[in-house]
Amino acid sequence: MDFDIGTLIKKCRKKAKLSQETFADLMHTTQSTISRIEQNLIACEAKFLARAAAVTNSQDVVVATLFSTDAALQFLQTVPMFIGGMFLWIL
């Protein structure tokens, strides 16, 4: 899979129906920076992607992109079982 972080951030922004300018304000940066990130002209850190997912409420987009869609669904179904198992183990 060819991973394109700029496209991923753009998908998150578009899912939230945000303009680059509005998204930039929420991310405490400039519209120009968002544009350059989306075009992969500049790199961003993983914490920027995490914040973008949170600001746009697009964690599902990130998970589906990082994994295949099928793997994402499997992952999301497994997490509650894992957390429940941890609680049983602790008790």
Coordinates of N, CA and C in Angstrom, one line a residue:
M1 N 0.8 -1.2 0.0 CA 0.0 0.0 0.0 C 0.9 1.2 0.0
D2 N 0.6 2.2 -0.9 CA 1.3 3.4 -0.9 C 0.7 4.4 0.0
F3 N 1.4 4.8 1.1 CA 0.8 5.6 2.1 C 1.1 7.1 1.8
D4 N 0.1 7.9 1.7 CA 0.1 9.3 1.4 C -0.6 10.1 2.5
I5 N 0.3 10.6 3.4 CA -0.3 11.3 4.6 C -1.1 12.6 4.2
G6 N -0.6 13.3 3.2 CA -1.3 14.5 2.8 C -2.7 14.2 2.4
T7 N -2.9 13.1 1.6 CA -4.3 12.7 1.1 C -5.1 12.3 2.3
L8 N -4.5 11.6 3.3 CA -5.2 11.2 4.5 C -5.7 12.4 5.3
I9 N -4.9 13.4 5.5 CA -5.3 14.6 6.2 C -6.4 15.3 5.4
K10 N -6.3 15.3 4.1 CA -7.3 16.0 3.3 C -8.7 15.2 3.4
K11 N -8.6 13.9 3.4 CA -9.8 13.1 3.6 C -10.5 13.4 4.9
C12 N -9.7 13.5 6.0 CA -10.2 13.8 7.3 C -10.9 15.2 7.3
R13 N -10.2 16.2 6.7 CA -10.8 17.5 6.6 C -12.0 17.6 5.8
K14 N -12.1 16.9 4.7 CA -13.3 16.9 3.8 C -14.4 16.2 4.5
K15 N -14.1 15.1 5.2 CA -15.2 14.4 5.9 C -15.9 15.3 6.9
A16 N -15.1 16.2 7.5 CA -15.7 17.1 8.5 C -16.3 18.3 7.8
K17 N -16.2 18.4 6.5 CA -16.7 19.5 5.7 C -16.1 20.9 6.2
L18 N -14.8 20.8 6.3 CA -14.0 22.0 6.7 C -13.2 22.6 5.6
S19 N -13.2 23.9 5.4 CA -12.3 24.5 4.5 C -10.8 24.4 5.0
Q20 N -9.9 24.6 4.2 CA -8.5 24.6 4.6 C -8.3 25.7 5.7
E21 N -8.9 26.8 5.5 CA -8.7 27.9 6.4 C -9.3 27.6 7.8
T22 N -10.5 27.1 7.8 CA -11.2 26.7 9.1 C -10.4 25.6 9.8
F23 N -10.0 24.6 9.0 CA -9.2 23.5 9.6 C -7.9 24.0 10.1
A24 N -7.2 24.9 9.4 CA -6.0 25.5 9.9 C -6.1 26.3 11.2
D25 N -7.2 27.0 11.3 CA -7.5 27.7 12.6 C -7.7 26.7 13.7
L26 N -8.4 25.6 13.5 CA -8.6 24.6 14.5 C -7.3 23.9 14.9
M27 N -6.4 23.8 13.9 CA -5.1 23.1 14.1 C -4.0 24.1 14.6
H28 N -4.4 25.4 14.7 CA -3.4 26.4 15.2 C -2.2 26.5 14.2
T29 N -2.5 26.6 12.9 CA -1.5 26.8 11.9 C -2.1 27.6 10.8
T30 N -1.4 27.7 9.7 CA -1.9 28.6 8.6 C -2.6 27.7 7.5
Q31 N -3.4 28.4 6.7 CA -4.0 27.7 5.5 C -2.9 27.2 4.6
S32 N -1.9 28.0 4.4 CA -0.8 27.7 3.5 C -0.1 26.4 4.0
T33 N 0.1 26.3 5.3 CA 0.7 25.0 5.8 C -0.1 23.8 5.5
I34 N -1.5 24.0 5.8 CA -2.4 22.8 5.5 C -2.3 22.5 4.0
S35 N -2.3 23.5 3.1 CA -2.2 23.2 1.7 C -0.9 22.4 1.3
R36 N 0.2 22.9 1.9 CA 1.5 22.2 1.6 C 1.5 20.8 2.2
I37 N 0.9 20.6 3.3 CA 0.9 19.2 3.9 C 0.0 18.3 3.0
E38 N -1.2 18.8 2.6 CA -2.1 18.0 1.8 C -1.4 17.7 0.4
Q39 N -0.5 18.5 -0.1 CA 0.1 18.3 -1.3 C 1.4 17.5 -1.1
N40 N 1.7 17.1 0.1 CA 2.9 16.4 0.5 C 4.2 17.2 0.1
L41 N 4.1 18.5 0.2 CA 5.3 19.3 0.0 C 6.1 19.5 1.2
I42 N 5.4 19.4 2.4 CA 6.1 19.4 3.6 C 5.6 18.2 4.5
A43 N 6.5 17.7 5.3 CA 6.1 16.6 6.2 C 5.5 17.0 7.5
C44 N 4.7 16.2 8.1 CA 4.2 16.5 9.4 C 4.4 15.3 10.3
E45 N 4.4 15.6 11.6 CA 4.6 14.5 12.6 C 3.4 13.7 12.8
A46 N 3.5 12.5 13.4 CA 2.4 11.7 13.7 C 1.4 12.4 14.6
K47 N 1.9 13.2 15.5 CA 1.0 13.9 16.5 C 0.1 14.9 15.7
F48 N 0.6 15.4 14.6 CA -0.3 16.3 13.8 C -1.4 15.5 13.2
L49 N -1.1 14.3 12.7 CA -2.2 13.4 12.2 C -3.2 13.0 13.2
A50 N -2.7 12.7 14.4 CA -3.6 12.3 15.5 C -4.5 13.5 15.9
R51 N -3.9 14.7 15.9 CA -4.7 15.9 16.3 C -5.7 16.2 15.2
A52 N -5.3 16.0 13.9 CA -6.2 16.2 12.8 C -7.4 15.2 12.9
A53 N -7.1 14.0 13.2 CA -8.2 13.0 13.3 C -9.1 13.4 14.4
A54 N -8.6 13.9 15.5 CA -9.4 14.3 16.7 C -10.2 15.5 16.3
V55 N -9.6 16.5 15.7 CA -10.3 17.8 15.4 C -11.4 17.5 14.4
T56 N -11.2 16.6 13.5 CA -12.2 16.3 12.5 C -13.1 15.2 12.8
N57 N -12.9 14.5 13.9 CA -13.6 13.3 14.4 C -13.6 12.3 13.3
S58 N -12.4 12.1 12.7 CA -12.2 11.1 11.6 C -11.2 10.0 11.9
Q59 N -11.3 9.5 13.2 CA -10.4 8.4 13.5 C -10.7 7.2 12.6
D60 N -11.9 7.0 12.2 CA -12.3 5.9 11.4 C -11.5 6.0 10.0
V61 N -11.4 7.2 9.5 CA -10.7 7.4 8.2 C -9.2 7.0 8.4
V62 N -8.6 7.4 9.5 CA -7.2 7.1 9.7 C -7.0 5.6 9.9
V63 N -7.8 4.9 10.7 CA -7.7 3.5 10.9 C -7.9 2.7 9.6
A64 N -9.0 3.1 8.8 CA -9.3 2.4 7.5 C -8.1 2.6 6.5
T65 N -7.4 3.7 6.6 CA -6.3 4.0 5.7 C -5.1 3.3 6.1
L66 N -4.8 3.3 7.4 CA -3.6 2.7 7.9 C -3.6 1.1 7.7
F67 N -4.8 0.6 7.9 CA -5.0 -0.8 7.7 C -5.9 -0.9 6.5
S68 N -6.2 -2.1 6.0 CA -7.2 -2.2 4.9 C -8.5 -2.0 5.6
T69 N -9.6 -1.8 4.8 CA -10.9 -1.6 5.4 C -11.3 -2.8 6.2
D70 N -11.1 -4.0 5.7 CA -11.4 -5.2 6.4 C -10.6 -5.4 7.7
A71 N -9.4 -5.1 7.6 CA -8.5 -5.1 8.8 C -9.0 -4.1 9.9
A72 N -9.4 -2.9 9.4 CA -9.9 -1.9 10.3 C -11.2 -2.4 11.0
L73 N -12.1 -3.0 10.3 CA -13.3 -3.5 11.0 C -13.0 -4.6 12.0
Q74 N -12.0 -5.4 11.6 CA -11.6 -6.5 12.5 C -11.0 -5.9 13.8
F75 N -10.1 -4.9 13.6 CA -9.4 -4.2 14.7 C -10.5 -3.6 15.6
L76 N -11.4 -2.9 15.0 CA -12.4 -2.2 15.9 C -13.3 -3.2 16.6
Q77 N -13.5 -4.4 16.1 CA -14.3 -5.4 16.8 C -13.5 -6.1 17.9
T78 N -12.2 -6.1 17.7 CA -11.3 -6.8 18.7 C -11.0 -5.9 19.9
V79 N -11.0 -4.6 19.7 CA -10.6 -3.7 20.8 C -11.5 -3.9 22.0
P80 N -12.8 -3.9 21.9 CA -13.6 -4.1 23.2 C -13.3 -5.5 23.8
M81 N -13.1 -6.5 23.1 CA -12.8 -7.8 23.7 C -11.4 -7.7 24.4
F82 N -10.5 -7.0 23.8 CA -9.1 -6.9 24.5 C -9.3 -6.1 25.8
I83 N -10.0 -5.0 25.7 CA -10.2 -4.2 27.0 C -10.9 -5.0 28.0
G84 N -12.0 -5.8 27.6 CA -12.7 -6.6 28.6 C -11.8 -7.7 29.2
G85 N -10.9 -8.3 28.4 CA -10.0 -9.3 28.8 C -9.0 -8.7 29.8
M86 N -8.6 -7.5 29.6 CA -7.6 -6.8 30.5 C -8.3 -6.6 31.9
F87 N -9.5 -6.2 31.9 CA -10.2 -6.0 33.1 C -10.4 -7.3 33.9
L88 N -10.7 -8.4 33.2 CA -10.8 -9.7 33.9 C -9.4 -10.1 34.4
W89 N -8.4 -9.9 33.7 CA -7.0 -10.2 34.1 C -6.6 -9.5 35.3
I90 N -7.0 -8.2 35.4 CA -6.6 -7.3 36.5 C -7.4 -7.8 37.8
L91 N -8.6 -8.2 37.6 CA -9.4 -8.6 38.8 C -9.0 -9.9 39.2

